[in-house]
mmCIF file of C-alpha atoms in Angstrom:
data_model
loop_
_atom_site.group_PDB
_atom_site.id
_atom_site.type_symbol
_atom_site.label_atom_id
_atom_site.label_comp_id
_atom_site.label_asym_id
_atom_site.label_seq_id
_atom_site.Cartn_x
_atom_site.Cartn_y
_atom_site.Cartn_z
ATOM 1 C CA GLY R 1 -0.078 0.063 -0.212
ATOM 2 C CA TYR R 2 0.731 3.360 -0.872
ATOM 3 C CA ALA R 3 1.117 6.267 1.807
ATOM 4 C CA GLU R 4 -2.033 6.246 3.653
ATOM 5 C CA HIS R 5 -2.859 3.040 2.851
ATOM 6 C CA GLY R 6 0.088 1.605 3.685
ATOM 7 C CA ALA R 7 -1.721 2.492 7.762
ATOM 8 C CA ILE R 8 -3.999 -0.617 6.688
ATOM 9 C CA VAL R 9 -2.268 -4.224 7.375
ATOM 10 C CA HIS R 10 -3.836 -6.182 4.209
ATOM 11 C CA TYR R 11 -5.073 -3.414 1.843
ATOM 12 C CA SER R 12 -6.168 -4.131 -1.429
ATOM 13 C CA ALA R 13 -6.429 -1.503 -4.090
ATOM 14 C CA THR R 14 -9.104 -1.547 -5.548
ATOM 15 C CA PRO R 15 -10.926 0.864 -9.040
ATOM 16 C CA GLU R 16 -12.551 3.181 -6.042
ATOM 17 C CA THR R 17 -9.494 3.978 -3.306
ATOM 18 C CA ASN R 18 -6.055 4.006 -5.702
ATOM 19 C CA HIS R 19 -4.288 6.894 -6.294
ATOM 20 C CA MET R 20 -1.655 7.345 -8.939
ATOM 21 C CA LEU R 21 1.842 7.108 -6.757
ATOM 22 C CA ASP R 22 4.519 10.299 -6.780
ATOM 23 C CA GLU R 23 7.412 11.374 -5.182
ATOM 24 C CA GLU R 24 7.229 11.512 -1.232
ATOM 25 C CA ASN R 25 5.858 9.161 0.637
ATOM 26 C CA PHE R 26 6.582 5.066 1.852
ATOM 27 C CA LEU R 27 5.618 1.946 -0.437
ATOM 28 C CA LEU R 28 4.303 -1.176 1.568
ATOM 29 C CA LEU R 29 5.246 -3.800 -0.175
ATOM 30 C CA ASP R 30 4.558 -7.113 1.307
ATOM 31 C CA MET R 31 4.846 -9.987 -0.949
ATOM 32 C CA GLY R 32 6.425 -14.014 -1.499
ATOM 33 C CA GLY R 33 5.841 -17.371 -3.157
ATOM 34 C CA HIS R 34 6.452 -21.065 -2.974
ATOM 35 C CA TYR R 35 9.223 -22.732 -4.740
ATOM 36 C CA TYR R 36 11.511 -26.722 -4.000
ATOM 37 C CA GLN R 37 13.576 -24.602 -2.217
ATOM 38 C CA GLY R 38 10.899 -23.131 0.383
ATOM 39 C CA THR R 39 7.912 -20.447 1.298
ATOM 40 C CA THR R 40 8.953 -16.804 0.917
ATOM 41 C CA ASP R 41 7.467 -14.104 3.090
ATOM 42 C CA ILE R 42 8.713 -10.396 3.188
ATOM 43 C CA THR R 43 8.249 -7.389 3.375
ATOM 44 C CA ARG R 44 9.892 -4.021 2.625
ATOM 45 C CA THR R 45 8.799 -0.367 3.334
ATOM 46 C CA VAL R 46 10.800 1.980 0.976
ATOM 47 C CA MET R 47 10.888 5.569 0.562
ATOM 48 C CA LEU R 48 9.527 7.437 -3.136
ATOM 49 C CA GLY R 49 11.573 10.099 -3.972
ATOM 50 C CA THR R 50 15.060 11.063 -3.231
ATOM 51 C CA GLU R 51 14.557 12.208 1.155
ATOM 52 C CA ALA R 52 12.263 11.124 4.099
ATOM 53 C CA THR R 53 11.017 13.578 6.182
ATOM 54 C CA ASP R 54 12.703 13.430 9.599
ATOM 55 C CA GLU R 55 9.101 11.953 10.757
ATOM 56 C CA GLN R 56 9.050 9.310 8.514
ATOM 57 C CA LYS R 57 13.026 8.393 9.198
ATOM 58 C CA LYS R 58 11.722 8.780 13.176
ATOM 59 C CA TYR R 59 9.192 5.730 12.701
ATOM 60 C CA TYR R 60 10.673 3.685 10.085
ATOM 61 C CA THR R 61 13.896 4.019 12.604
ATOM 62 C CA THR R 62 12.242 2.336 15.549
ATOM 63 C CA VAL R 63 10.872 -0.075 13.716
ATOM 64 C CA LEU R 64 14.572 -0.922 11.713
ATOM 65 C CA ARG R 65 15.397 -1.600 15.730
ATOM 66 C CA GLY R 66 13.354 -3.375 16.594
ATOM 67 C CA ASN R 67 13.390 -5.763 13.323
ATOM 68 C CA LEU R 68 17.394 -5.804 14.456
ATOM 69 C CA ALA R 69 16.656 -6.557 18.116
ATOM 70 C CA LEU R 70 14.539 -9.993 17.012
ATOM 71 C CA GLY R 71 16.728 -11.176 14.840
ATOM 72 C CA ALA R 72 19.711 -10.786 17.124
ATOM 73 C CA ALA R 73 18.427 -12.613 19.488
ATOM 74 C CA LYS R 74 20.063 -15.698 21.537
ATOM 75 C CA PHE R 75 18.485 -16.989 24.096
ATOM 76 C CA HIS R 76 17.563 -20.366 26.351
ATOM 77 C CA SER R 77 16.495 -23.243 24.690
ATOM 78 C CA GLY R 78 12.435 -24.084 26.021
ATOM 79 C CA ILE R 79 12.374 -20.060 25.950
ATOM 80 C CA THR R 80 8.433 -19.552 24.018
ATOM 81 C CA GLY R 81 8.334 -16.842 21.569
ATOM 82 C CA VAL R 82 5.894 -15.006 23.920
ATOM 83 C CA ASN R 83 9.282 -14.463 26.317
ATOM 84 C CA LEU R 84 11.107 -13.041 22.570
ATOM 85 C CA ASP R 85 8.279 -10.474 21.178
ATOM 86 C CA VAL R 86 8.917 -7.673 23.977
ATOM 87 C CA LEU R 87 13.006 -7.038 21.909
ATOM 88 C CA ALA R 88 10.866 -6.355 19.010
ATOM 89 C CA ARG R 89 8.332 -3.960 20.248
ATOM 90 C CA GLN R 90 9.951 -2.497 22.861
ATOM 91 C CA PRO R 91 11.691 0.867 20.201
ATOM 92 C CA LEU R 92 8.529 1.380 19.633
ATOM 93 C CA TRP R 93 6.742 1.550 22.793
ATOM 94 C CA GLU R 94 10.406 3.938 23.686
ATOM 95 C CA ILE R 95 7.766 6.180 21.674
ATOM 96 C CA GLY R 96 4.288 5.382 23.073
ATOM 97 C CA CYS R 97 3.787 2.863 19.894
ATOM 98 C CA ASP R 98 2.677 -0.334 18.850
ATOM 99 C CA PHE R 99 1.726 -2.748 15.850
ATOM 100 C CA LEU R 100 -1.902 -4.767 16.511
ATOM 101 C CA HIS R 101 -0.798 -7.660 14.628
ATOM 102 C CA GLY R 102 1.654 -10.687 16.037
ATOM 103 C CA THR R 103 5.537 -9.617 15.239
ATOM 104 C CA GLY R 104 5.899 -12.917 13.775
ATOM 105 C CA HIS R 105 4.355 -16.326 12.440
ATOM 106 C CA GLY R 106 5.366 -19.495 11.208
ATOM 107 C CA VAL R 107 6.080 -20.768 8.088
ATOM 108 C CA GLY R 108 5.273 -23.868 6.420
ATOM 109 C CA TYR R 109 7.296 -24.995 3.050
ATOM 110 C CA LEU R 110 4.389 -25.462 -0.577
ATOM 111 C CA LEU R 111 1.356 -25.514 2.103
ATOM 112 C CA ASN R 112 0.863 -22.229 4.709
ATOM 113 C CA VAL R 113 2.288 -18.828 4.567
ATOM 114 C CA HIS R 114 0.961 -18.982 8.067
ATOM 115 C CA GLU R 115 2.033 -22.135 9.450
ATOM 116 C CA GLY R 116 1.961 -23.048 13.057
ATOM 117 C CA PRO R 117 2.928 -24.200 15.780
ATOM 118 C CA ASN R 118 5.631 -21.576 16.206
ATOM 119 C CA ALA R 119 5.102 -17.723 16.529
ATOM 120 C CA ILE R 120 6.325 -14.613 17.881
ATOM 121 C CA ARG R 121 3.388 -12.618 19.612
ATOM 122 C CA TYR R 122 3.143 -11.281 23.133
ATOM 123 C CA VAL R 123 -0.702 -12.883 23.971
ATOM 124 C CA ALA R 124 -0.780 -16.721 24.133
ATOM 125 C CA SER R 125 -2.014 -18.914 22.756
ATOM 126 C CA LYS R 126 -5.282 -20.088 23.825
ATOM 127 C CA GLN R 127 -5.053 -24.124 22.559
ATOM 128 C CA PRO R 128 -3.687 -26.849 25.058
ATOM 129 C CA GLY R 129 -0.629 -26.375 25.834
ATOM 130 C CA GLY R 130 -0.429 -22.610 24.865
ATOM 131 C CA ASP R 131 2.637 -21.932 22.356
ATOM 132 C CA PRO R 132 5.358 -24.533 21.754
ATOM 133 C CA ALA R 133 9.242 -23.722 22.623
ATOM 134 C CA LEU R 134 11.199 -22.832 19.680
ATOM 135 C CA GLU R 135 13.211 -25.173 18.027
ATOM 136 C CA PRO R 136 16.056 -25.451 15.764
ATOM 137 C CA GLY R 137 14.742 -25.816 12.151
ATOM 138 C CA MET R 138 11.756 -23.742 13.284
ATOM 139 C CA ILE R 139 11.396 -21.103 10.577
ATOM 140 C CA THR R 140 9.654 -17.778 11.680
ATOM 141 C CA SER R 141 8.589 -14.260 10.203
ATOM 142 C CA ASN R 142 10.091 -10.893 12.343
ATOM 143 C CA GLU R 143 7.874 -8.415 10.772
ATOM 144 C CA PRO R 144 7.345 -5.090 13.897
ATOM 145 C CA GLY R 145 5.350 -2.512 11.484
ATOM 146 C CA VAL R 146 3.888 1.010 13.080
ATOM 147 C CA TYR R 147 1.013 2.578 11.130
ATOM 148 C CA LEU R 148 -0.073 5.858 10.952
ATOM 149 C CA GLU R 149 -3.885 6.884 10.151
ATOM 150 C CA ASN R 150 -4.359 8.608 7.216
ATOM 151 C CA LYS R 151 -0.233 8.875 6.566
ATOM 152 C CA PHE R 152 1.296 5.622 6.242
ATOM 153 C CA GLY R 153 2.427 2.600 7.374
ATOM 154 C CA ILE R 154 5.949 0.124 7.526
ATOM 155 C CA ARG R 155 6.445 -2.604 8.193
ATOM 156 C CA LEU R 156 10.130 -4.348 8.020
ATOM 157 C CA GLU R 157 9.801 -8.181 7.607
ATOM 158 C CA ASN R 158 12.970 -11.544 7.484
ATOM 159 C CA LEU R 159 12.251 -14.697 7.873
ATOM 160 C CA ILE R 160 14.579 -16.519 10.675
ATOM 161 C CA LEU R 161 15.542 -19.915 11.200
ATOM 162 C CA CYS R 162 15.781 -21.296 14.036
ATOM 163 C CA CYS R 163 19.741 -22.676 15.365
ATOM 164 C CA GLU R 164 21.891 -23.915 17.963
ATOM 165 C CA ALA R 165 23.507 -21.758 19.229
ATOM 166 C CA GLU R 166 26.286 -23.104 21.526
ATOM 167 C CA HIS R 167 26.002 -25.364 24.766
ATOM 168 C CA THR R 168 27.420 -23.663 28.502
ATOM 169 C CA ASP R 169 27.359 -24.650 32.524
ATOM 170 C CA PHE R 170 24.640 -23.269 31.607
ATOM 171 C CA GLY R 171 22.169 -24.930 29.198
ATOM 172 C CA ARG R 172 21.448 -25.142 25.837
ATOM 173 C CA PHE R 173 21.282 -21.268 23.874
ATOM 174 C CA LEU R 174 19.946 -20.920 20.793
ATOM 175 C CA GLU R 175 20.375 -18.531 18.090
ATOM 176 C CA PHE R 176 18.033 -17.094 14.240
ATOM 177 C CA GLU R 177 19.804 -17.064 11.270
ATOM 178 C CA THR R 178 18.775 -14.121 8.680
ATOM 179 C CA LEU R 179 16.989 -15.833 5.699
ATOM 180 C CA THR R 180 15.982 -12.709 3.820
ATOM 181 C CA LEU R 181 18.479 -10.771 2.108
ATOM 182 C CA VAL R 182 16.975 -8.197 0.522
ATOM 183 C CA PRO R 183 18.725 -3.699 1.511
ATOM 184 C CA PHE R 184 16.719 -1.831 3.904
ATOM 185 C CA ASP R 185 15.995 1.720 2.574
ATOM 186 C CA ARG R 186 19.016 3.823 3.691
ATOM 187 C CA ARG R 187 17.368 7.131 2.901
ATOM 188 C CA ALA R 188 14.653 6.183 5.787
ATOM 189 C CA ILE R 189 17.236 5.973 8.597
ATOM 190 C CA ASP R 190 18.137 7.856 10.486
ATOM 191 C CA VAL R 191 21.804 6.775 11.639
ATOM 192 C CA LYS R 192 21.683 8.947 14.777
ATOM 193 C CA GLY R 193 18.571 7.656 15.885
ATOM 194 C CA LEU R 194 21.026 3.881 16.283
ATOM 195 C CA SER R 195 22.945 2.882 19.011
ATOM 196 C CA ASP R 196 26.602 1.658 17.841
ATOM 197 C CA LYS R 197 25.188 -2.033 18.160
ATOM 198 C CA GLU R 198 22.178 -1.757 15.496
ATOM 199 C CA LEU R 199 24.652 0.214 13.332
ATOM 200 C CA GLY R 200 27.190 -3.187 13.409
ATOM 201 C CA LEU R 201 24.253 -5.050 12.919
ATOM 202 C CA LEU R 202 23.049 -3.438 10.495
ATOM 203 C CA ASN R 203 25.971 -2.901 8.094
ATOM 204 C CA ALA R 204 26.808 -6.460 9.120
ATOM 205 C CA TYR R 205 23.483 -7.678 7.074
ATOM 206 C CA HIS R 206 23.673 -5.301 4.612
ATOM 207 C CA GLN R 207 27.609 -6.864 3.649
ATOM 208 C CA ARG R 208 25.679 -10.362 3.902
ATOM 209 C CA VAL R 209 23.121 -9.090 1.989
ATOM 210 C CA TYR R 210 25.794 -7.792 -1.362
ATOM 211 C CA GLU R 211 28.490 -11.511 -0.263
ATOM 212 C CA GLU R 212 24.851 -13.722 -0.890
ATOM 213 C CA ILE R 213 23.523 -11.773 -3.606
ATOM 214 C CA GLY R 214 25.950 -9.624 -5.643
ATOM 215 C CA PRO R 215 27.308 -12.687 -7.730
ATOM 216 C CA HIS R 216 23.620 -14.114 -9.483
ATOM 217 C CA LEU R 217 23.343 -10.201 -9.983
ATOM 218 C CA THR R 218 23.806 -9.133 -13.727
ATOM 219 C CA PRO R 219 26.446 -6.134 -13.383
ATOM 220 C CA GLU R 220 24.856 -3.451 -13.719
ATOM 221 C CA GLU R 221 21.976 -4.883 -10.952
ATOM 222 C CA ARG R 222 25.445 -5.646 -8.770
ATOM 223 C CA ASP R 223 26.508 -1.689 -8.590
ATOM 224 C CA TRP R 224 22.797 -0.721 -7.613
ATOM 225 C CA LEU R 225 22.937 -3.325 -4.478
ATOM 226 C CA GLN R 226 26.703 -2.236 -3.836
ATOM 227 C CA GLU R 227 25.480 1.424 -4.025
ATOM 228 C CA GLU R 228 22.682 -0.204 -1.275
ATOM 229 C CA CYS R 229 24.670 -2.348 1.450
ATOM 230 C CA SER R 230 27.759 -0.117 1.246
ATOM 231 C CA PRO R 231 28.291 1.045 4.774
ATOM 232 C CA ILE R 232 27.279 3.161 6.813
ATOM 233 C CA LEU R 233 28.811 5.542 9.499
#
């Protein structure tokens, strides 16, 4: 959805509601597909035009911080998505915002894009047994967002794979590997709103995007990706 339509979580364009795109607002794109290698689900919010406003940068950067925090989580085995949900929401809560959908859903393989039992949300499932613990091999979405009525919506979604991290004297620890490799829109990022750790996570992610995706592109496409993934200082 573009501009105010992006604030409608699952907007569908109609002849009565659609309008022309211009160069002054966000375009929210939620997409994916089924492949023999797996099912994808990704959302990126891109700025149409050359520069985002201070307000647009503020909210985009806040959502990005939540995405980075959840993607970098390391946690004890036995933890459920309910325990981790706060990582994605805390930056938004700090500025008095929230989003009214789950932070993450399980993803099926050539089946349902939304498929349990794994999920990341702050209200536990009412099904018998509640939410299961996250286990290696589970793929879950990481999709914090913010939606400002009549203005714009922002959602940044990656798929993350639960993996073994390490065993210590305190038990077994797990972490996430981000599977989605698409750059974030640097034009909408307020660098001053990121901590040194967050900036390091962002630059490391972009470096990985370029290293893994670049070899599959044409020279022209690779030049574009290199620019989008260059370190932010």
